[in-house]
JSON list of C-alpha atoms in Angstrom, two decimals:
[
{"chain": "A", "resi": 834, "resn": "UNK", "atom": "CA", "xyz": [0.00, 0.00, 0.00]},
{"chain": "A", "resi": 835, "resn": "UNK", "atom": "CA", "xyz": [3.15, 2.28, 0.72]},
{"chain": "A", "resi": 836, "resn": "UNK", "atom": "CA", "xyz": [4.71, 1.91, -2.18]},
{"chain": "A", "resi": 837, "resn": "UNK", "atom": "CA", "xyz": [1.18, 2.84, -4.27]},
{"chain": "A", "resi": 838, "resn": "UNK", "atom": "CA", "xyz": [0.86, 5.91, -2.30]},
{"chain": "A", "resi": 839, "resn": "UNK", "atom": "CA", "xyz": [4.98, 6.65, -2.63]},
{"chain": "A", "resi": 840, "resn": "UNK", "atom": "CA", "xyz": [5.07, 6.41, -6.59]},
{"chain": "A", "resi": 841, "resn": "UNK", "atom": "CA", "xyz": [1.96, 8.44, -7.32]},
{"chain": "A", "resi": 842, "resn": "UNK", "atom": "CA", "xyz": [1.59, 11.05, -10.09]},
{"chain": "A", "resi": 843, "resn": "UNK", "atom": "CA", "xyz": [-0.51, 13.21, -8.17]},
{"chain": "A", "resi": 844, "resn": "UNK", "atom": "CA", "xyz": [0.27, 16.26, -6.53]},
{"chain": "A", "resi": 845, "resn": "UNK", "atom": "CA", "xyz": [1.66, 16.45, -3.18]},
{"chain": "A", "resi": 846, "resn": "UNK", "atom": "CA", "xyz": [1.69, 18.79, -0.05]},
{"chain": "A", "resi": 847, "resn": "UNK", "atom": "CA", "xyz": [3.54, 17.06, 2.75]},
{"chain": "A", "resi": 848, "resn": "UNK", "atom": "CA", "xyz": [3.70, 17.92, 6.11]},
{"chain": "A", "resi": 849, "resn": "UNK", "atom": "CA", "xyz": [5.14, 16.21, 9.22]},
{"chain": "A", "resi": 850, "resn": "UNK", "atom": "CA", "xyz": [5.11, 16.03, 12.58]},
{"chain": "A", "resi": 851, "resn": "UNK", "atom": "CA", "xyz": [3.46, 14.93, 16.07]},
{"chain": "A", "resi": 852, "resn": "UNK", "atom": "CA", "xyz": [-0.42, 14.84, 15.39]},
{"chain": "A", "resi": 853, "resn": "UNK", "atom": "CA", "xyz": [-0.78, 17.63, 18.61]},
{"chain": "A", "resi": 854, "resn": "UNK", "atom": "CA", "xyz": [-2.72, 20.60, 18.75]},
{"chain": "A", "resi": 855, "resn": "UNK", "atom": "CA", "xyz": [0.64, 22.33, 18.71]},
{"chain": "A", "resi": 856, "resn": "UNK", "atom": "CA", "xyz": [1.40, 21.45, 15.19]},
{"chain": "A", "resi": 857, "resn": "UNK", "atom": "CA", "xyz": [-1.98, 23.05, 14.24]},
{"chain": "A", "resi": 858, "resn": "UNK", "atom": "CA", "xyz": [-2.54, 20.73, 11.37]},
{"chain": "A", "resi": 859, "resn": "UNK", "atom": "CA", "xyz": [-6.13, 21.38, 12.13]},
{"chain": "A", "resi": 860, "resn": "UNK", "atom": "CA", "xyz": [-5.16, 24.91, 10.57]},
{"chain": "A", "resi": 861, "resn": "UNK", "atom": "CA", "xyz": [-3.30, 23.50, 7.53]},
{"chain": "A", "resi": 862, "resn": "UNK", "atom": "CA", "xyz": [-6.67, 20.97, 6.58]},
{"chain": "A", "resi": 863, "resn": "UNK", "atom": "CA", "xyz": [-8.56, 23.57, 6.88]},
{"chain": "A", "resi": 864, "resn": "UNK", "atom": "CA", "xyz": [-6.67, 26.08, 4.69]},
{"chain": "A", "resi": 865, "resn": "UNK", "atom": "CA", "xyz": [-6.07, 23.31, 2.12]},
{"chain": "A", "resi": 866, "resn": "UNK", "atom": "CA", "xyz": [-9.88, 22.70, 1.97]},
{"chain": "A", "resi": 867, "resn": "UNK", "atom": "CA", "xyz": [-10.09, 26.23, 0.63]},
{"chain": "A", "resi": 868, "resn": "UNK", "atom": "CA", "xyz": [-8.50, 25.41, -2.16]},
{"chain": "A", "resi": 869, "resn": "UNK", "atom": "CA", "xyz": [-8.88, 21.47, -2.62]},
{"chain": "A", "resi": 870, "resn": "UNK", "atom": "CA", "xyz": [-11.77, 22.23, -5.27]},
{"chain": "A", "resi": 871, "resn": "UNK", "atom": "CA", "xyz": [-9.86, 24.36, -7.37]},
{"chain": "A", "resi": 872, "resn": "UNK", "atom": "CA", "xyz": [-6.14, 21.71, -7.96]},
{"chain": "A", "resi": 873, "resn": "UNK", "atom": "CA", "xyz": [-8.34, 18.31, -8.67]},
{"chain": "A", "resi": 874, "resn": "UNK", "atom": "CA", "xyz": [-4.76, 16.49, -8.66]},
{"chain": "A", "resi": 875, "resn": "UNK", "atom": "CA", "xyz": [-3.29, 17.81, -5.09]},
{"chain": "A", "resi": 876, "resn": "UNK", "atom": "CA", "xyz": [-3.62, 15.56, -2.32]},
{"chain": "A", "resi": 877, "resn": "UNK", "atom": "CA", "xyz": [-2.51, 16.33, 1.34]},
{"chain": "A", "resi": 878, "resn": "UNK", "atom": "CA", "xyz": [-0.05, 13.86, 3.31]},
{"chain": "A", "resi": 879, "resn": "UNK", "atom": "CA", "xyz": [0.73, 14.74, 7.22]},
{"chain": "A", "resi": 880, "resn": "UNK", "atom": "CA", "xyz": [3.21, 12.18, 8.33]},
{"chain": "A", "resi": 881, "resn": "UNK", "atom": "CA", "xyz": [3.03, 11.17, 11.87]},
{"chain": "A", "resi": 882, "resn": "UNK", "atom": "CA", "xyz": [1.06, 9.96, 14.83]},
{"chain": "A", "resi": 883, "resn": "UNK", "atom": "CA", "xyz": [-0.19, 11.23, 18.46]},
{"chain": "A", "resi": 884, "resn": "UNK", "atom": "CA", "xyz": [-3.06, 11.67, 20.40]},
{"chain": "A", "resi": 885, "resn": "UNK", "atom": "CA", "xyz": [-5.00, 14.09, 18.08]},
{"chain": "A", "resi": 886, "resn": "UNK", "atom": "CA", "xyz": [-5.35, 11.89, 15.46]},
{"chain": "A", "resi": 887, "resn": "UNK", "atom": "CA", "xyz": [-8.78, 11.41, 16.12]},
{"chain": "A", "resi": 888, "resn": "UNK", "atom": "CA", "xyz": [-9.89, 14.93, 15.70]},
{"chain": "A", "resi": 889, "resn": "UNK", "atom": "CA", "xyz": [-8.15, 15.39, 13.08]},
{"chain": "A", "resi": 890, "resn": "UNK", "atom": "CA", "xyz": [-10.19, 12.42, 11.14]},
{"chain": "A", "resi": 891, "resn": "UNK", "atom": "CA", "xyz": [-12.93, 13.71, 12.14]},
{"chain": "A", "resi": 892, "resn": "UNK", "atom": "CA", "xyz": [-12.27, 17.14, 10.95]},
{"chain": "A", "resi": 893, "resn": "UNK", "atom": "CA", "xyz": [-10.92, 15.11, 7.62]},
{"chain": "A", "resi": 894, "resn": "UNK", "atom": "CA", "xyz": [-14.42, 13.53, 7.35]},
{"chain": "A", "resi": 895, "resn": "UNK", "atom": "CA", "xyz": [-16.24, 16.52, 8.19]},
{"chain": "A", "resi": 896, "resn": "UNK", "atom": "CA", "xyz": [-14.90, 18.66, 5.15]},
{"chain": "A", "resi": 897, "resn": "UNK", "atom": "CA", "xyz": [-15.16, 15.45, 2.81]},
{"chain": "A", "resi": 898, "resn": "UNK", "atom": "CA", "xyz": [-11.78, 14.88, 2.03]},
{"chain": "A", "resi": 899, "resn": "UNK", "atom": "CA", "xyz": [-10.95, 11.49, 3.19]},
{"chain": "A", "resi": 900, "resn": "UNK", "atom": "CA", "xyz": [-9.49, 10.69, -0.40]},
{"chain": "A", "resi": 901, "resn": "UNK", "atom": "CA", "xyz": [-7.34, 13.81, -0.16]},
{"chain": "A", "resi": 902, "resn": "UNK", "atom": "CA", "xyz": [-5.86, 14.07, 3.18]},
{"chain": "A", "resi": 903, "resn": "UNK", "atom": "CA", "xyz": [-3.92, 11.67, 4.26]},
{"chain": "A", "resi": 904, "resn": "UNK", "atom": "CA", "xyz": [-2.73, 10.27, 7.85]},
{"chain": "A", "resi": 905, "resn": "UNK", "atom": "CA", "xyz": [-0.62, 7.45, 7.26]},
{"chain": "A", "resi": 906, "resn": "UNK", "atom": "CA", "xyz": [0.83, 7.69, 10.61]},
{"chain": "A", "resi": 907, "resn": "UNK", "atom": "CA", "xyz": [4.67, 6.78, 11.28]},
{"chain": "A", "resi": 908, "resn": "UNK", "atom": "CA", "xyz": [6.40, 5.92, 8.12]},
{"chain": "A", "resi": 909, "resn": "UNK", "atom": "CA", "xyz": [9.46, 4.13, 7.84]},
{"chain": "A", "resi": 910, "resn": "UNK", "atom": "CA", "xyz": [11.34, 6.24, 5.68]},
{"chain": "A", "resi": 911, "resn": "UNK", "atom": "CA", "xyz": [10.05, 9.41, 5.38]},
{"chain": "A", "resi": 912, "resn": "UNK", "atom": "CA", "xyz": [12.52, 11.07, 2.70]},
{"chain": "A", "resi": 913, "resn": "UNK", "atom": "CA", "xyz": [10.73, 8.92, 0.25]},
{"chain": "A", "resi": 914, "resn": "UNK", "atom": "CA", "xyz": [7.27, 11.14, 0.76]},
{"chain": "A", "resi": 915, "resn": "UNK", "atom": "CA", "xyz": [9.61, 13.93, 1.32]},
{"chain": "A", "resi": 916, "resn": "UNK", "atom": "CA", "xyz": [11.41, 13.39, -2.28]},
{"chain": "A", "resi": 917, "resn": "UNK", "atom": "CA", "xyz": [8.27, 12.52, -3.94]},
{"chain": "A", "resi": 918, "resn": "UNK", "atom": "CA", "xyz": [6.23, 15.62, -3.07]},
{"chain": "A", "resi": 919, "resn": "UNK", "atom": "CA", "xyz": [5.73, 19.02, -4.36]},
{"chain": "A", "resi": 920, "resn": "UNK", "atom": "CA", "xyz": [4.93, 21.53, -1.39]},
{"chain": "A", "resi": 921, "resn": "UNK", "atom": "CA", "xyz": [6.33, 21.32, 2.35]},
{"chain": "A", "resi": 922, "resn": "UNK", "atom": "CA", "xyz": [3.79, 22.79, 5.06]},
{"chain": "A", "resi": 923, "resn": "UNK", "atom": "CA", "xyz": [4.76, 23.54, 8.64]},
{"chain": "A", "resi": 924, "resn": "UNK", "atom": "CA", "xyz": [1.63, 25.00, 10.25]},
{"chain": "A", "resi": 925, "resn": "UNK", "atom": "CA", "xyz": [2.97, 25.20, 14.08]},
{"chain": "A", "resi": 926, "resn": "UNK", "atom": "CA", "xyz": [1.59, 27.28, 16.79]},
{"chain": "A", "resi": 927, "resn": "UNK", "atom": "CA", "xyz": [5.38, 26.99, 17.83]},
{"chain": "A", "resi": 928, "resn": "UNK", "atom": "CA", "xyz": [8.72, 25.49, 16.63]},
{"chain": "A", "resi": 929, "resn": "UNK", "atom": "CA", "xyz": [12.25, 25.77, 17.66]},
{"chain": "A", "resi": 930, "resn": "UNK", "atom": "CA", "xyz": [14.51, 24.65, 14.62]},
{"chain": "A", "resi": 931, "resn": "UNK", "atom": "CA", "xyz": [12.55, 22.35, 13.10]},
{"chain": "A", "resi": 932, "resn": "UNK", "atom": "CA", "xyz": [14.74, 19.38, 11.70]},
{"chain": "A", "resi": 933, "resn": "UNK", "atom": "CA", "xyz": [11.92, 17.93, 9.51]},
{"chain": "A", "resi": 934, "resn": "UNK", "atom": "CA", "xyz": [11.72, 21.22, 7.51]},
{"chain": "A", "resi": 935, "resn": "UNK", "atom": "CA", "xyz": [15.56, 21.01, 7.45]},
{"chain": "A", "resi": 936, "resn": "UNK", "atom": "CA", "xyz": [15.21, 17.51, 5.60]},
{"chain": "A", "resi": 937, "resn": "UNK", "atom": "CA", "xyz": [12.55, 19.06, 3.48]},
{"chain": "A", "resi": 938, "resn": "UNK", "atom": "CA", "xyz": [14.45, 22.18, 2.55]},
{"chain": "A", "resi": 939, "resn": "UNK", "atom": "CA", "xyz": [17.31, 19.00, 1.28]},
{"chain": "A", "resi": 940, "resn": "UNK", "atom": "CA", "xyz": [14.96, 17.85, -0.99]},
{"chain": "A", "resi": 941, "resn": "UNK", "atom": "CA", "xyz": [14.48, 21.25, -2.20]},
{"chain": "A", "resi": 942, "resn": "UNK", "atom": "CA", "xyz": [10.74, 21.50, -1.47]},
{"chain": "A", "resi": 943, "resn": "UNK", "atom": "CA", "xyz": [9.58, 24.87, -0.88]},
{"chain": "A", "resi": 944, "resn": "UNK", "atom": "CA", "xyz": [8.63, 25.96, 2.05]},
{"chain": "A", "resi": 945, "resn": "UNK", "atom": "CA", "xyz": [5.20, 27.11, 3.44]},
{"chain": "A", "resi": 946, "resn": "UNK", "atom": "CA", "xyz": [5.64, 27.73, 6.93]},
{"chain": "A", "resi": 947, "resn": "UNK", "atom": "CA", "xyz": [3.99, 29.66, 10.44]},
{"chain": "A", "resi": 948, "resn": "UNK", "atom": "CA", "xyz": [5.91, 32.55, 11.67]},
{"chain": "A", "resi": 949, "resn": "UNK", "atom": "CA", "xyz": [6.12, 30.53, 14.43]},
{"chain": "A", "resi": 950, "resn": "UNK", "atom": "CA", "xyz": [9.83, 30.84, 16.09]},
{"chain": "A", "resi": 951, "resn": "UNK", "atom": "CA", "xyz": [13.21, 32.84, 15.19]},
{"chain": "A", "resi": 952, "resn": "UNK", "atom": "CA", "xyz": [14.05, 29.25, 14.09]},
{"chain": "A", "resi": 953, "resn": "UNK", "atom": "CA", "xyz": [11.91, 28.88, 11.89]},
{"chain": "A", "resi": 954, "resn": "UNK", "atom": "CA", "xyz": [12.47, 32.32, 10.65]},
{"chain": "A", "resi": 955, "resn": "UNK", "atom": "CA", "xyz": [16.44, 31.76, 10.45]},
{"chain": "A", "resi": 956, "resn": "UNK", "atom": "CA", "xyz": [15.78, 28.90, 8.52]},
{"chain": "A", "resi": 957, "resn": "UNK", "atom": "CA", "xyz": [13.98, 30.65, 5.77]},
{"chain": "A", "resi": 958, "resn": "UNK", "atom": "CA", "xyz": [15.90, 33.77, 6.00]},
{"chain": "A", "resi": 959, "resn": "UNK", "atom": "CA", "xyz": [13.10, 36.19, 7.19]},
{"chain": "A", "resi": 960, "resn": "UNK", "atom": "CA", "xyz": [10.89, 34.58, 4.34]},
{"chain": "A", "resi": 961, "resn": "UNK", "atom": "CA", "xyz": [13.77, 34.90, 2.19]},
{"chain": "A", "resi": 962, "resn": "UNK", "atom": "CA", "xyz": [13.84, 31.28, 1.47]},
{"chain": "A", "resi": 963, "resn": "UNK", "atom": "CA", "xyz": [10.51, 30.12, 1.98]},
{"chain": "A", "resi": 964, "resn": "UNK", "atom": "CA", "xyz": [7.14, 32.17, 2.29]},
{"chain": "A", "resi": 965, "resn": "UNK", "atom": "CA", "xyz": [6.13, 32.67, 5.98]},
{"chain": "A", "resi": 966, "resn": "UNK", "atom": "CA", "xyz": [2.50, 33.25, 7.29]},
{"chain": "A", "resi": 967, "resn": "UNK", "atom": "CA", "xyz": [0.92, 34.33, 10.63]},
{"chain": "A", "resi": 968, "resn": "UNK", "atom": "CA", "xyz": [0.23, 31.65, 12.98]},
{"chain": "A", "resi": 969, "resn": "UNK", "atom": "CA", "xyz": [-3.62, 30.40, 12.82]},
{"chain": "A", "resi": 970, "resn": "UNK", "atom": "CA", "xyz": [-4.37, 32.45, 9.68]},
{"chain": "A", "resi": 971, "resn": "UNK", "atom": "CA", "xyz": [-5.96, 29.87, 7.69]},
{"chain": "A", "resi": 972, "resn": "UNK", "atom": "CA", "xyz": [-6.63, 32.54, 4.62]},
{"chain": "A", "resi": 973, "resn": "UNK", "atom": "CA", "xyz": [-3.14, 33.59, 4.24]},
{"chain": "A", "resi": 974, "resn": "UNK", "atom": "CA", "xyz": [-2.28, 29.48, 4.77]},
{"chain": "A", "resi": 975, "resn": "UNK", "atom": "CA", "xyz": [-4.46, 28.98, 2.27]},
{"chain": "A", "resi": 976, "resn": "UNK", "atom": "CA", "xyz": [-3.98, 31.77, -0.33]},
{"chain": "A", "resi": 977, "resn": "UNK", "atom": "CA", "xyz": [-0.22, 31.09, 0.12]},
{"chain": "A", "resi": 978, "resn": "UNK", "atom": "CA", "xyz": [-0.85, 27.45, -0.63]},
{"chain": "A", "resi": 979, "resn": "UNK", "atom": "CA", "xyz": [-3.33, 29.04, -3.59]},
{"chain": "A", "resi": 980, "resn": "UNK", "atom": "CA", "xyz": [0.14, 30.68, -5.08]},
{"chain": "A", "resi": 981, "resn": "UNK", "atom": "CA", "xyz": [2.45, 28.00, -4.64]},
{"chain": "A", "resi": 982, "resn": "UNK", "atom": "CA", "xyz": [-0.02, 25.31, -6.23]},
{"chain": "A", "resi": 983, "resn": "UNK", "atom": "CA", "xyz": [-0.46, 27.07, -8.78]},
{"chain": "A", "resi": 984, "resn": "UNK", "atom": "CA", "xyz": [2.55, 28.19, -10.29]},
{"chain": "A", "resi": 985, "resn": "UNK", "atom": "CA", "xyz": [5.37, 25.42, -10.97]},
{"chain": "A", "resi": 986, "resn": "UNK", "atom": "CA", "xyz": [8.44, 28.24, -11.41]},
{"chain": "A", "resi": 987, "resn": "UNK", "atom": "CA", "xyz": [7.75, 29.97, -8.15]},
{"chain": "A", "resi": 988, "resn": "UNK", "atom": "CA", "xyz": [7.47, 25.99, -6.81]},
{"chain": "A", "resi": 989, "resn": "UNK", "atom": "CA", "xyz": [10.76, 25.64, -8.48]},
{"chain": "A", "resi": 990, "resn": "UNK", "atom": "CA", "xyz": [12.55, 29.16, -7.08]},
{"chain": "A", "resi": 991, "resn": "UNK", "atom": "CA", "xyz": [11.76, 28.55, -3.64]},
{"chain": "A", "resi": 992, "resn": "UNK", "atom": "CA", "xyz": [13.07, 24.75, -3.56]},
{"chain": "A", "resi": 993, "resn": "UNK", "atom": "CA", "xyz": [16.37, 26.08, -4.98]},
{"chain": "A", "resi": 994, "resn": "UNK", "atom": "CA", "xyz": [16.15, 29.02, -2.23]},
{"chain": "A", "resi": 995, "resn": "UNK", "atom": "CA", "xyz": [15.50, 26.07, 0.53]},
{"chain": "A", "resi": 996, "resn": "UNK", "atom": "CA", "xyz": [17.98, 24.32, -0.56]},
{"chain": "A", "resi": 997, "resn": "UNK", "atom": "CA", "xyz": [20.74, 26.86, -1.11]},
{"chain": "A", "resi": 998, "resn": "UNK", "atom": "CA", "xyz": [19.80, 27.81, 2.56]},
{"chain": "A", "resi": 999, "resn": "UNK", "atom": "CA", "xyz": [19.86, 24.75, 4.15]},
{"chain": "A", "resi": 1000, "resn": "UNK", "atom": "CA", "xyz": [23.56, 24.37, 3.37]},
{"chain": "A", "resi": 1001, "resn": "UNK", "atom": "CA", "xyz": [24.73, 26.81, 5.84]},
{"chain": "A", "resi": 1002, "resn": "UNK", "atom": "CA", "xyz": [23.70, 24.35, 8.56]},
{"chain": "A", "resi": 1003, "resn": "UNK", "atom": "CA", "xyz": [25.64, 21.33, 6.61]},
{"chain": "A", "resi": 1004, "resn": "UNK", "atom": "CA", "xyz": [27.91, 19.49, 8.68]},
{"chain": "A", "resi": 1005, "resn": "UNK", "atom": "CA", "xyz": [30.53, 20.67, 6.19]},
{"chain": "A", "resi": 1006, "resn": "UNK", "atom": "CA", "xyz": [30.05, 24.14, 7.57]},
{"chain": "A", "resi": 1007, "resn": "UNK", "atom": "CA", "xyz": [29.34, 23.99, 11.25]},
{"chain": "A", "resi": 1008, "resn": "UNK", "atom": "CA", "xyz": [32.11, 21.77, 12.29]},
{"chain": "A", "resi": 1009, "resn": "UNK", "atom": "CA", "xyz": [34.53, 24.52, 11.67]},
{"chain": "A", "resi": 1010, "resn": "UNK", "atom": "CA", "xyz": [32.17, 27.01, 13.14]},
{"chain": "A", "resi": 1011, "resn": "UNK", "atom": "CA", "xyz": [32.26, 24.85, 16.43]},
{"chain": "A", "resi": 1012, "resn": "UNK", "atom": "CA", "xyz": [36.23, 24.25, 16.22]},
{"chain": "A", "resi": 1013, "resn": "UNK", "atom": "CA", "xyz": [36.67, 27.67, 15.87]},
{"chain": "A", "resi": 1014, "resn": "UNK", "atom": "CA", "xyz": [34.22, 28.95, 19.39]},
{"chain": "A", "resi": 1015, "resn": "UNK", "atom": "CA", "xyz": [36.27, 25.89, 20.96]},
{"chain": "A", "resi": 1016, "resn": "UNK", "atom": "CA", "xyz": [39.37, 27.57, 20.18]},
{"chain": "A", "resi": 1017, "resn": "UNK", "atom": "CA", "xyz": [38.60, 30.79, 21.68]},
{"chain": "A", "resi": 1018, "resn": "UNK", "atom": "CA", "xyz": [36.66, 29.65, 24.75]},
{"chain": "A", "resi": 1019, "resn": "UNK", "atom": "CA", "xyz": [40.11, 27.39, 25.07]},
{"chain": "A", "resi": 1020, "resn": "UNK", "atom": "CA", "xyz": [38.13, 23.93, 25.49]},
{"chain": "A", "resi": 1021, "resn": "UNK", "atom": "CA", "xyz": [40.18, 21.43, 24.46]}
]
C-alpha cells in the first residue's frame, strides 16, 4: 500500500510532525480545503502519529476529504514522501529549529511555513527562502498554498532558495564554526 501511495503522479503537499494541537494541522486541513476544489490532482499527506489523530479524522471527514488528506501515521522512511512531493507545510503554533523542515528544505521542497519561532524564521531567512505566514491564519495558509499550487516556477525558485539555505547548517560548515568557538573559549 506504501509503495502505491509513494510512486503516485498526483500532486503532493507534505507535512510532518506529532499529530498535537501544537502542530496546528487542524489549521493547515482547513486552509487546504479552501483550495482542494480548485487543484483536482493535489492531495494532502501529514506524516506522523499522536493523540489528536482522532480529531483530526474527524475534521478530515467533516470537510469530505478522506481521499485527499492523508494520515498514514509513522512511516518508515520518510525522505521517500519527502522526495516525492511538491509543497512542504509547517503550520505550528510553535517550533524551535525544526529538523523535519531542514530535511525538506534538502529535498528542495519549498517551504510554506507559520511565523512561528526565530528558528523557523532563520531557517527561511526572514521569508527569504521560503514564504512565511501568521500563525492560525488559515486565509493567508491557504492563499499562500493558492500561489504556490499554482505556479510550478515559483514551486521551483523557492526549492532552490531552501535548498541553497539549508547548506549553511551542513555538517561541512558547522564543524569549523564549532572548532573555531572551541578555540577561543580554550576547550580542548
Amino acid at each position: 500500500h506504501t509503495e502505491k501511495i509513494i510512486t503516485s503522479q498526483r500532486h503532493r503537499i507534505i507535512a510532518v510532525g506529532r499529530l498535537v494541537v501544537l502542530k496546528g494541522f487542524d489549521i493547515l486541513i482547513n486552509a487546504f480545503s479552501l483550495v482542494a476544489d480548485n487543484f483536482p490532482d493535489w492531495d494532502l499527506f501529514i506524516l506522523g502519529e499522536g493523540e489528536y489523530r482522532l480529531e483530526l479524522e474527524k475534521l478530515i471527514t467533516k470537510l469530505n476529504l478522506n481521499s485527499r488528506v492523508l494520515l498514514p501515521g509513522l512511516v518508515n522512511d520518510p525522505f521517500s514522501y519527502l522526495q516525492n512531493s511538491d509543497i512542504f507545510v509547517s503550520s505550528s503554533h510553535h517550533e524551535g529549529l525544526p529538523m523535519s523542515m531542514c530535511e525538506a528544505m534538502t529535498c528542495k521542497l519549498p517551504i510554506l511555513a507559520t511565523n512561528s519561532s526565530s528558528g523557523v524564521r532563520e531557517l527561511l531567512d526572514e521569508g527569504n527562502a521560503g514564504i512565511l505566514v501568521e500563525r492560525n491564519d488559515v486565509s493567508a495558509l491557504s492563499t499562500a498554498l493558492n500561489q504556490l499550487m499554482t505556479d510550478t516556477t515559483i514551486r521551483n525558485k523557492y526549492g532552490e532558495l531552501a535548498y541553497n539555505r539549508v547548506q549553511k547548517y551542513n555538517i561541512e560548515n558547522i564543524i569549523p564554526q564549532w572548532e573555531t568557538l572551541f578555540s577561543i573559549i580554550n576547550i580542548h
